[in-house]
Every structure is written in structure tokens, then in C-alpha cells.
Short mmCIF file of C-alpha atoms and ligand atoms in Angstrom, two decimals:
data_model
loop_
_atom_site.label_atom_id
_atom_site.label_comp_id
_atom_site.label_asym_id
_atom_site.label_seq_id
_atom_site.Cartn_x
_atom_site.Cartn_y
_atom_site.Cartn_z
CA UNK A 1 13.92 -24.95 -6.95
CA UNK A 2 15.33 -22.61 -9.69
CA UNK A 3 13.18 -19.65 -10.93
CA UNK A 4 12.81 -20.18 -14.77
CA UNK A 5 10.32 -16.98 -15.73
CA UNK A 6 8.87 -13.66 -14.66
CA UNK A 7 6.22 -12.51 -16.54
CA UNK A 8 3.84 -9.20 -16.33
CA UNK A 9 0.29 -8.19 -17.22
CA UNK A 10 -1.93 -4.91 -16.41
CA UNK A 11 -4.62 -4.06 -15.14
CA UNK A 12 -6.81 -1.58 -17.43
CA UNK A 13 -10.86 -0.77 -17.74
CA UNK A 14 -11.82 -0.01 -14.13
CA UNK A 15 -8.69 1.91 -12.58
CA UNK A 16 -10.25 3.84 -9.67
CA UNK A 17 -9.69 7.62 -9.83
CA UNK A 18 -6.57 8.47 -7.90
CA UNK A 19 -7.10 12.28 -6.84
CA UNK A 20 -4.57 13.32 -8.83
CA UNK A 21 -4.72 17.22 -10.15
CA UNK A 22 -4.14 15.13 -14.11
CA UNK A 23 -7.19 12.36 -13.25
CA UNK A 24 -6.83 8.89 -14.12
CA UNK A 25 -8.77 6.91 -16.59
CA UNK A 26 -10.22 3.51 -15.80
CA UNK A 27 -7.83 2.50 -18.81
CA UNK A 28 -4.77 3.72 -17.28
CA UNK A 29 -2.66 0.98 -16.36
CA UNK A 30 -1.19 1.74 -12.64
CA UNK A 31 -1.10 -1.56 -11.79
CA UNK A 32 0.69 -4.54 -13.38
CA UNK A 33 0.86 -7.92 -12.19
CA UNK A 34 3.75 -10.15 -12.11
CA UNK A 35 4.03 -14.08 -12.22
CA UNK A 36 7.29 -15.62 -11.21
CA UNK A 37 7.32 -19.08 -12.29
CA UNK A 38 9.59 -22.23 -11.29
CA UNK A 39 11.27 -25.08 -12.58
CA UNK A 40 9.07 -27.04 -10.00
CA UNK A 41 5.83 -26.17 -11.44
CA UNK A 42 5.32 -23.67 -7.96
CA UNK A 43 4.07 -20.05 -9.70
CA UNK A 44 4.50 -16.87 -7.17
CA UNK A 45 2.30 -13.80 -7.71
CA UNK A 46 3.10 -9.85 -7.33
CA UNK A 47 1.86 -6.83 -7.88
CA UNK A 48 3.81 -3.56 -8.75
CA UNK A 49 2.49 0.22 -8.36
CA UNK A 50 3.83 1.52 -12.41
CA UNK A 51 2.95 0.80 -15.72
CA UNK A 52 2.73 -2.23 -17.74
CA UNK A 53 5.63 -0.59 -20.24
CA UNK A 54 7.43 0.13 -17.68
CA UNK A 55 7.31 -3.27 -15.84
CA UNK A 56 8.29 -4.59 -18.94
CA UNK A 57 10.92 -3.06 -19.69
CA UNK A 58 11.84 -3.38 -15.94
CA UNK A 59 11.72 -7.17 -16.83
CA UNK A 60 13.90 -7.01 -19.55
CA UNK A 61 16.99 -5.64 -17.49
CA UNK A 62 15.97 -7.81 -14.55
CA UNK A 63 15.63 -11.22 -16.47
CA UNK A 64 19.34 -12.33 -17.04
CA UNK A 65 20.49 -11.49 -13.26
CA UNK A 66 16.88 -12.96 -11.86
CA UNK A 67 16.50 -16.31 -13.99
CA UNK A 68 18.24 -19.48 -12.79
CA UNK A 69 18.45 -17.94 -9.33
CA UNK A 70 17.03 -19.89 -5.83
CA UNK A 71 13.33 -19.82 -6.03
CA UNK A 72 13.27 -19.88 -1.92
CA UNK A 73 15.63 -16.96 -1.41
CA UNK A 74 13.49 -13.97 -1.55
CA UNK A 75 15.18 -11.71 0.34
CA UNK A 76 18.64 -12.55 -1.02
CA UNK A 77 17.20 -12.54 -4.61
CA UNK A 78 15.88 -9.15 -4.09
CA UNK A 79 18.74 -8.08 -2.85
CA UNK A 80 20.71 -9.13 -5.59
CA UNK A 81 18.41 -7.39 -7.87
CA UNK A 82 18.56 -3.97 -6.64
CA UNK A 83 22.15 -4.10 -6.22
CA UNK A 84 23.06 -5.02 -10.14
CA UNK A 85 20.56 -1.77 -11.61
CA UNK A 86 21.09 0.74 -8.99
CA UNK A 87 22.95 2.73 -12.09
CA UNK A 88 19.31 2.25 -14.03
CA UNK A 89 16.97 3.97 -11.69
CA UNK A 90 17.41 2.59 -8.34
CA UNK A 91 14.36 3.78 -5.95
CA UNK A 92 12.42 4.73 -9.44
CA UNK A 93 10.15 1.90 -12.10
CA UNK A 94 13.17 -0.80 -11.52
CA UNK A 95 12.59 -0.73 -7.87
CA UNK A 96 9.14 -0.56 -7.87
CA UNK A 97 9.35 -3.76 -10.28
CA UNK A 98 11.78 -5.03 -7.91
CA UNK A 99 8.84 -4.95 -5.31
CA UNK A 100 6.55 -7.58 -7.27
CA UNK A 101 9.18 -9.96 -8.01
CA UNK A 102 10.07 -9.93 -4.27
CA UNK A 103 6.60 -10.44 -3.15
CA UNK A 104 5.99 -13.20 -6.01
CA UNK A 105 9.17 -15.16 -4.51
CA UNK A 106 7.95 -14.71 -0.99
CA UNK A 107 4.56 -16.29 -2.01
CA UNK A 108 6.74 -19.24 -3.96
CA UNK A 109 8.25 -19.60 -0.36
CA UNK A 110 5.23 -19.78 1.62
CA UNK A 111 3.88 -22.40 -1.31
CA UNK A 112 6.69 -24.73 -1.28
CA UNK A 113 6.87 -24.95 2.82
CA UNK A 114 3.39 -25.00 3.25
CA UNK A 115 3.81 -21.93 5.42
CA UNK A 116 1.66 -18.51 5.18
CA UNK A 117 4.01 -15.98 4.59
CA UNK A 118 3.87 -13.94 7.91
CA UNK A 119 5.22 -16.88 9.57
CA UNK A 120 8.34 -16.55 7.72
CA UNK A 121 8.68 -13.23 8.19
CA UNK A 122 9.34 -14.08 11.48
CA UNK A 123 5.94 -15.15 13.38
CA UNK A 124 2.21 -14.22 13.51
CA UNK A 125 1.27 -11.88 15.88
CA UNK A 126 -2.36 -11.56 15.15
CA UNK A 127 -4.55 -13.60 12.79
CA UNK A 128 -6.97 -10.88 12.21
CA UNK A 129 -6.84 -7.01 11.56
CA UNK A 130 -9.02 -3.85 11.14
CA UNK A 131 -9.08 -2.78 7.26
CA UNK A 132 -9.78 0.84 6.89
CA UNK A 133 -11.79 2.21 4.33
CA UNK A 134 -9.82 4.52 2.63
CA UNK A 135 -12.31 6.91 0.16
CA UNK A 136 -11.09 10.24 -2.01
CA UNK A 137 -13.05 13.43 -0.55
CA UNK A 138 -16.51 14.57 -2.35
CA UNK A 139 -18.84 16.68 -1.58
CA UNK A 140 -19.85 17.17 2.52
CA UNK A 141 -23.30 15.48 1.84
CA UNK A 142 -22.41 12.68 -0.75
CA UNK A 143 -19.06 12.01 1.54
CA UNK A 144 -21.12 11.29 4.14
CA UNK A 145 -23.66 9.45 2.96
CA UNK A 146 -20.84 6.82 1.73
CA UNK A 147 -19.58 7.09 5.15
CA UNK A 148 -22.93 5.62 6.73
CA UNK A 149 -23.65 3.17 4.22
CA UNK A 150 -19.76 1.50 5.18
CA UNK A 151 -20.98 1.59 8.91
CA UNK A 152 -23.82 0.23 8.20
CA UNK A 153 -21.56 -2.77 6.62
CA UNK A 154 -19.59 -3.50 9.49
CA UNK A 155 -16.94 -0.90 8.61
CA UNK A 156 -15.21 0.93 11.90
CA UNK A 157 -12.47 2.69 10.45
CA UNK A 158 -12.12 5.15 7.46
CA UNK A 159 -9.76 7.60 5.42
CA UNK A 160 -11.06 10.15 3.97
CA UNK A 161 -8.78 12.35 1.43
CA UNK A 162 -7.42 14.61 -1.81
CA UNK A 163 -10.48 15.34 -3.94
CA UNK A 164 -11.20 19.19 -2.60
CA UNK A 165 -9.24 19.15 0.76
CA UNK A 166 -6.55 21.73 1.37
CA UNK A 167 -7.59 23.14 -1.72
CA UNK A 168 -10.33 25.16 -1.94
CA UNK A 169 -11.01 26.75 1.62
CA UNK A 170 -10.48 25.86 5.04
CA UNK A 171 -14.08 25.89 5.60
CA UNK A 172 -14.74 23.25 3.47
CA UNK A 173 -12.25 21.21 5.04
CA UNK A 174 -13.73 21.77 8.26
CA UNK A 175 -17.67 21.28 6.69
CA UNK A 176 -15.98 17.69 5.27
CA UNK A 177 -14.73 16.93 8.45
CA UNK A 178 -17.51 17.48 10.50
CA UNK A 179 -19.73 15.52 8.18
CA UNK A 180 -17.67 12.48 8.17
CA UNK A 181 -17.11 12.72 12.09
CA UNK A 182 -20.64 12.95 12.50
CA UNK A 183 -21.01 9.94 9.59
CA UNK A 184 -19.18 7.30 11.33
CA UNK A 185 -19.70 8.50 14.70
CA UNK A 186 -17.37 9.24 17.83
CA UNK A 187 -16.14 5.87 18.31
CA UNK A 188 -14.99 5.40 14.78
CA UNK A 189 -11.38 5.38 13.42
CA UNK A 190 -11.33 8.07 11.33
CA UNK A 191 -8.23 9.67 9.43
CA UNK A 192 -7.20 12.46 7.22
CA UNK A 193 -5.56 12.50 3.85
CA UNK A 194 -4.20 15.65 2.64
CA UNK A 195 -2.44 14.05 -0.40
CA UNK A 196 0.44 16.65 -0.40
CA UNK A 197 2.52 14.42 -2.96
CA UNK A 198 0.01 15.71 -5.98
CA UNK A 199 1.94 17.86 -8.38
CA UNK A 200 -1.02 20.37 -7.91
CA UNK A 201 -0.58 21.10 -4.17
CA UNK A 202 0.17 24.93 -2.80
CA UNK A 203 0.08 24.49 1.10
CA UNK A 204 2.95 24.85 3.37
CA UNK A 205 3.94 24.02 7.03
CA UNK A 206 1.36 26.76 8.07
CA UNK A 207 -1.41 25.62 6.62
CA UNK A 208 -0.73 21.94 7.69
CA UNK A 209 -0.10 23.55 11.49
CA UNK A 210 -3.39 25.36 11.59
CA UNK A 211 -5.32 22.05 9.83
CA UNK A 212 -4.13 19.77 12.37
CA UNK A 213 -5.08 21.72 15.10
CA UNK A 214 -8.76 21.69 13.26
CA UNK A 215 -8.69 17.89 13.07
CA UNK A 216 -8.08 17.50 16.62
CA UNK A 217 -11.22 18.96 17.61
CA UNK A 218 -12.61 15.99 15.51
CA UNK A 219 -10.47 13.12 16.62
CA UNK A 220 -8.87 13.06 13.91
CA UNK A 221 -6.37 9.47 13.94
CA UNK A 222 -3.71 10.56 11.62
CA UNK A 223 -3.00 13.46 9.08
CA UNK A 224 -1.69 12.33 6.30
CA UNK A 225 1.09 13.94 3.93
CA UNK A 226 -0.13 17.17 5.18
CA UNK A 227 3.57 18.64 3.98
CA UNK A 228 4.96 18.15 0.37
CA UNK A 229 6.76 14.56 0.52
CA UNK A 230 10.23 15.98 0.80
CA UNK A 231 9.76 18.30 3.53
CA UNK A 232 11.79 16.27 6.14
CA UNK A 233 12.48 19.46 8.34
CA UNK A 234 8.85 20.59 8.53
CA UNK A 235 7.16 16.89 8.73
CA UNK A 236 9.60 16.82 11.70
CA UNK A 237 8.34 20.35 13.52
CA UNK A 238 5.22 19.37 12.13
CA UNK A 239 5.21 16.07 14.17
CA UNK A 240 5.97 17.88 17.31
CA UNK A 241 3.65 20.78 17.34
CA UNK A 242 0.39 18.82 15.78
CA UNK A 243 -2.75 17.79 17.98
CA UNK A 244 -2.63 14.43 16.24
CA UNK A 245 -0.13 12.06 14.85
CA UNK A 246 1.24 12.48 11.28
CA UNK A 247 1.26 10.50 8.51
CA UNK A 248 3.25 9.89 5.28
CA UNK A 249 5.75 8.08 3.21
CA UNK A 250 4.02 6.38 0.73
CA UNK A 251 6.21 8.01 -2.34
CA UNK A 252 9.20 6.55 -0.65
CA UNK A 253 10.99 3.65 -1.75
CA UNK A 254 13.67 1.39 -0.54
CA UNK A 255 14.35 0.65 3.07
CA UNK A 256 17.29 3.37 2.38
CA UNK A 257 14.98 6.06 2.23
CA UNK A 258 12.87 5.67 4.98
CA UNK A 259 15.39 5.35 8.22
CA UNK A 260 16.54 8.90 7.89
CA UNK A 261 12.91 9.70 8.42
CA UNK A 262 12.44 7.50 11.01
CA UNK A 263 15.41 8.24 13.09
CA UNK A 264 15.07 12.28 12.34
CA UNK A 265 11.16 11.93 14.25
CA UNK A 266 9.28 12.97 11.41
CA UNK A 267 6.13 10.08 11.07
CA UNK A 268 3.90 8.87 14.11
CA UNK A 269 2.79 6.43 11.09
CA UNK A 270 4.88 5.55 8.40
CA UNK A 271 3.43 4.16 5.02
CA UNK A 272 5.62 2.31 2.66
CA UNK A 273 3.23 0.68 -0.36
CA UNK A 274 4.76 -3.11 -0.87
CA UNK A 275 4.22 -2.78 -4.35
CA UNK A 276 6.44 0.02 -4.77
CA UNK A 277 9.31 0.45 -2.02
CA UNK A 278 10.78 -3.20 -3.11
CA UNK A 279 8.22 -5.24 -1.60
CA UNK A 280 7.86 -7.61 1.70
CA UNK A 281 11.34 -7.93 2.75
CA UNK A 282 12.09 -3.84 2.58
CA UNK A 283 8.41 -3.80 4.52
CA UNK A 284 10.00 -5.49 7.17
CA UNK A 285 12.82 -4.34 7.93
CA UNK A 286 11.13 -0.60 7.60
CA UNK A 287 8.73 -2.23 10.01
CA UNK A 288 10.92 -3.33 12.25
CA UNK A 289 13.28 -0.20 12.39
CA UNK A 290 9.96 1.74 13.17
CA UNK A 291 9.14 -0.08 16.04
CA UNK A 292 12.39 0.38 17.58
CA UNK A 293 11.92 4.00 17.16
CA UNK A 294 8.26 3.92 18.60
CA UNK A 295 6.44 4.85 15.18
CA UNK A 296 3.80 2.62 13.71
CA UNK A 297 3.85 0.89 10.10
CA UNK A 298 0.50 0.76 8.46
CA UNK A 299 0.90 0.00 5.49
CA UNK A 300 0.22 2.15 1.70
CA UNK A 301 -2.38 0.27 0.16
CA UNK A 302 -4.39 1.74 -2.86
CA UNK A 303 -3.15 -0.60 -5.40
CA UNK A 304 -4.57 -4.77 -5.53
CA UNK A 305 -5.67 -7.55 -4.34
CA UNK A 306 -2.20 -9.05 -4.36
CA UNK A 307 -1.18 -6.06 -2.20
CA UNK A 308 -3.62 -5.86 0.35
CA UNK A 309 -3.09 -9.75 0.98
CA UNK A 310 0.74 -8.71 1.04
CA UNK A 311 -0.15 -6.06 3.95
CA UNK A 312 -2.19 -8.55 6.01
CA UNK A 313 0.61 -11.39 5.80
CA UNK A 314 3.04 -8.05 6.97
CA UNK A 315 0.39 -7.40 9.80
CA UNK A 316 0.23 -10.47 10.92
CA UNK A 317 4.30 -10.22 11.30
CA UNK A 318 4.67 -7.01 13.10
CA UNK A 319 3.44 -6.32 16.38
CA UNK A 320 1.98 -2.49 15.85
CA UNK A 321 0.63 -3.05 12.59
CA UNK A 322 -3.05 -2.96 13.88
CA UNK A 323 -4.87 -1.27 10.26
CA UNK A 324 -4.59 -2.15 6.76
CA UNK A 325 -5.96 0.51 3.96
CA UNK A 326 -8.57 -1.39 2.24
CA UNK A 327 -9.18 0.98 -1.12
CA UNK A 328 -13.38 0.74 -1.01
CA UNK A 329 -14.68 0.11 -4.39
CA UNK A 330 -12.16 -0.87 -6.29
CA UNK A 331 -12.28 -4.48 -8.83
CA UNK A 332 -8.83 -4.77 -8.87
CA UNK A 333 -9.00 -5.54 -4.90
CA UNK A 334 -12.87 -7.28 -4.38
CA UNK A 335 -12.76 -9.03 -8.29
CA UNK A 336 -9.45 -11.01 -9.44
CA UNK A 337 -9.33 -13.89 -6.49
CA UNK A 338 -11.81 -16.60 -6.19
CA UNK A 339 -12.53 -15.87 -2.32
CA UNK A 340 -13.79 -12.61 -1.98
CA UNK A 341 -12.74 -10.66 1.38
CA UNK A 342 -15.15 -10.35 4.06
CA UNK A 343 -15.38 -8.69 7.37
CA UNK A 344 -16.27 -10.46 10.19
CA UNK A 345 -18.95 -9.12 13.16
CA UNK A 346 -16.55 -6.93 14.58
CA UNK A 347 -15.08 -5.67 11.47
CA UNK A 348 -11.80 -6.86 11.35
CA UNK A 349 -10.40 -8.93 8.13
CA UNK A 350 -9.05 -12.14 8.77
CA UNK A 351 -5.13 -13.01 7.66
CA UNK A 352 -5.03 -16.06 5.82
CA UNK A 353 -3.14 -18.73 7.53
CA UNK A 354 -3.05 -20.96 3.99
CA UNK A 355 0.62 -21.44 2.14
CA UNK A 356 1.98 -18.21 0.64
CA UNK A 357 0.23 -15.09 0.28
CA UNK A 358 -2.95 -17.06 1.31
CA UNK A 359 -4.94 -15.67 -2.10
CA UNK A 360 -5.22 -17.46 -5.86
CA UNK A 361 -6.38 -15.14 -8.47
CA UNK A 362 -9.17 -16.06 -10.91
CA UNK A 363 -8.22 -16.31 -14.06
CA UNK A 364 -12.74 -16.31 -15.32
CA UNK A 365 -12.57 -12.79 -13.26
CA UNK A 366 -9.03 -11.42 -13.90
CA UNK A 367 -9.41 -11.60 -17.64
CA UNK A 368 -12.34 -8.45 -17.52
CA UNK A 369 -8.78 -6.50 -16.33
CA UNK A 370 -5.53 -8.41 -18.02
CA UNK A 371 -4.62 -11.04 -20.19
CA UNK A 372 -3.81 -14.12 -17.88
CA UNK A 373 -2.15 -16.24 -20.13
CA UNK A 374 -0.01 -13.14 -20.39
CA UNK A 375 0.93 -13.86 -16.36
CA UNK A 376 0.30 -17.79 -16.68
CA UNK A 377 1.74 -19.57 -19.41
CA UNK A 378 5.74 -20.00 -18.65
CA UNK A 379 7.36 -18.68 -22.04
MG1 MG B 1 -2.12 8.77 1.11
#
């Protein structure tokens, strides 16, 4: 099976706000879609964190080394990819275009062996997992009124994060805190986000030293990119001195990136986004090189549908990936497949077990966001 196109659409009209200090609008396009499609008639779907201009012209340079290559190779394919355009912006737009065509040729895999995905990532270890919630921080009382109306839906574990936190006072932070403790109650997951990869943000290691030691009084699960994202030394003293474990990675890509993090101790939880850091195949072997070094990979996931059912086939491969960030709210996750995702009684999300990714986009619901024939038709 020989792949014989790649094609790209995206998303626009209800992008979510991202917390960023320069806000999104809902036609911002953060999120293209990509379609690789075979010479057997077998069509493998991605999803890439950048741009529709810049997936495109990602496409361009990626076409003539990509086209005519094994359809059931993904990881060699990928592989081949990043290695002929590391001179055009490895780890930037061409790797994070890298990451849809890898997932797209892992779901052609799964398709044409009638396998789901985490199987052939090496085995399931779980068929279902707890989604979090993940919302951007408003005000105390509106926060936590969101808060109770996801309990009262089943919901047990939540991220709250950016919007006012670490930047206004530190009495805020605590007010926010306390109201979404109290929220979701004590037995709740409940984790927080500082967002310290926005252009905007003035906090250093003291700050993020005193904060943690605040969120511990609330059980906090993780803080998140407390530090600026290339603070390696101070994530590292960070991890040691904090009440609770620390969070971050999601602006890094390729697997490259992430082990001298890993192996210098400076993540309890590290966060690669699949649709970014060169999708499935660098997921697992991050995954994997974090469990030898005892930290956790839960996966980024504030991008689509196509990623969170990426991050449930990768949680149903590794053995500590227990959450998955389910971005609350959002159409491009609840409104482009035909089966919409549902919790069961005890909250947890099941992992598809059907060929490939396990999803199928609707074309009736994806065309309110993209053009599909722009993803479906082969030329
Ligand atoms: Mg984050």
C-alpha cells in the first residue's frame, strides 16, 4: 500500500480562546487537519497544532519525499521526514506538520490490520481512562460555578489555568484556588495551570516556589509550567523543593528535546501535544523513556478531536498514562465525529478498541469548521 496524497484543511469560526496575553479569535486557524490518502482506497486522518498556511506550505516541502512511500510504515516514514527538512525548521511548523502525517499513517495502519492503534504501539494496557477537564481561569465565582456543573456531569478531574493566575495577585490565586477546591470537592483531581509559556508572563522561580507551597494546602495534583518553558535549571530545583509534582513540556517538540529534561529530573509529569512534537511514534518513545525515569506522560491536549482520540490510543499503550486533557467546550473536540464522546458512571472515557484511531469524522458536522472535500477528495 503506497501513500498517493496528503492533503490539509482548518479549522476556523469557533476556535476556543487560548489564554494567550494576544487572545485568539474563533476565526483563527490553530488547528488544521490532515488527510493522508492511499493507493488502496484506505484514507488516514491527523491533526496538527499551526496554521492552515503553514501546514500548507509544510506540505509542499514534505510531498515529494512523503508520496510513493509505504503506507504501513509510520514510524519509518516519519522518520524519514524529519530527517530530509531538519535544515527547514526542524522542531518548528515542519515538525509540527510532521506530527499529523505521522498520526494519519498510524491510523492507515490500524485500518488496514484491523487493529486499534494502541495495540500496535505495543499492547493495551487499559481500555478506559479518566479525561480531565481542562478550563482557562475566570473569575472565583463564575470558575466555580463551571466547576460544579462538570461534577454534576460525571466529571472527577479538572485543570484549571492562565486567564488571571500568576498575574494579578497572589490572593487571587489563592481566592481561585480555594473556590475550585471547594467546587469539585476533596476527592477530586484537581490541577494547576500557570501557563508560563505566554509571551506576557513576569514570574520567576520565586514566585513559582512560594505558589506551590500554596497549592499544597489545596491538594493541588500538578503545577503546571509554573517556570518560563526554558528554565531547565529552575524546573529542576523547582521539582525538588515543591509540595506537589510539576508539570510542563507542552512547547516541546521532538523526542530530542524532551530526554534532556527527563534525565536532568525536571517534570513529575511530562506533556508532549501529539499534534505538535511529531506525533504518536515521538509520544512513545517520550513515553516510554519517562517511565524508565519514573515520571508520568499525560498527554498535551487542547487541540481536536483527532488528538484527543490520538492520546487515548497512547493511554491505552503506556502503563502510567492514567489522564487525558479533555479541552471542555470546545466543537472542534465534541462536533466533527459522528460518535460523540461520553463518560461512563464512573467518569472515565472509554478507548476505542475499533481499527485505527477508533474515530471517523463527519463530514455534515465538520463542514460548519473546514472544507472537507478540501481533506477528502484525493487530488
Ligand atoms: Mg498547559
Amino acid at each position: 500500500m503506497k501513500i498517493r496524497a496528503v492533503r490539509a484543511s482548518g479549522l476556523r469560526g469557533a476556535t476556543p480562546e487560548g489564554g494567550w496575553s494576544d487572545e485568539l479569535a474563533p476565526d483563527d486557524v490553530v488547528h488544521t487537519l490532515v488527510a493522508v490518502h492511499t493507493d488502496a482506497g484506505v484514507v488516514g486522518f491527523g491533526s496538527v497544532f499551526t496554521s492552515e498556511a503553514l501546514v500548507r506550505a509544510a506540505l509542499d516541502v514534505l510531498r515529494p519525499v512523503l508520496i510513493g512511500q509505504n503506507a504501513l510504515e509510520p514510524e519509518r516514514v516519519s522518520e524519514r521526514l524529519h530527517g530530509t527538512t531538519f535544515w527547514l525548521g526542524r522542531g518548528g511548523s515542519v515538525t509540527h506538520t510532521i506530527s499529523g502525517i505521522d498520526m494519519a499513517l498510524w491510523d492507515i495502519l490500524g485500518k488496514a490490520t484491523g487493529q486499534p492503534v494502541g495495540r500496535l504501539l505495543g499492547g493495551r494496557y487499559r481500555d478506559r481512562v479518566r479525561p480531565y477537564a481542562s478550563l482557562l481561569i475566570t473569575p472565583p465565582e463564575q470558575l466555580a460555578d463551571t466547576l460544579r456543573g462538570l461534577a454534576g456531569r460525571d466529571w472527577t478531574a479538572f485543570k484549571i489555568g492562565w486567564g488571571s493566575f500568576g498575574r494579578v495577585s497572589d490572593a487571587l490565586d489563592e481566592r481561585v484556588v480555594a473556590a475550585a477546591r471547594e467546587a469539585v470537592g476533596p476527592d477530586a483531581l484537581l490541577m494547576v495551570d500557570a501557563g508560563a509559556s505566554d509571551g506576557g508572563w513576569r514570574n520567576g522561580y520565586k514566585w513559582a516556589l512560594r505558589t506551590a507551597e500554596m497549592l499544597g494546602r489545596y491538594g493541588v495534583a500538578w503545577f503546571e509550567e509554573p517556570l518560563r518553558p526554558d528554565a531547565l535549571d529552575d524546573f529542576v530545583a523547582l521539582r525538588r523543593a515543591a509540595p506537589v509534582p510539576i508539570a510542563g513540556g507542552e512547547v516541546l517538540t521532538r523526542r530530542q528535546s524532551f530526554f534532556p529534561w527527563i534525565e536532568a529530573g525536571a517534570f513529575d509529569v511530562v506533556q508532549p501535544d501529539v499534534t505538535k512534537v511529531g506525533g504518536l511514534s515521538e509520544q512513545r518513545r517520550i513515553g516510554w523513556s519517562a517511565h524508565d525515569h519514573g515520571v508520568r506522560l499525560i498527554p498535551h491536549g487542547w487541540n481536536t478531536a483527532l488528538g484527543l482520540a490520538s492520546d487515548l490510543q497512547l493511554a491505552s499503550a503506556l502503563p502510567d498514562t492514567d489522564l487525558v486533557e479533555y479541552l471542555a467546550g470546545s466543537p472542534y473536540i465534541d462536533d466533527i465525529t459522528t460518535e460523540r464522546w461520553t463518560l461512563d458512571a464512573d467518569g472515565m472515557l472509554p478507548i476505542p478498541d475499533r481499527p485505527g484511531l477508533g474515530v471517523d469524522l463527519d463530514p455534515g458536522r465538520l463542514a460548519r469548521y473546514c472544507d472537507p472535500d478540501e481533506l477528502l477528495s484525493e487530488s
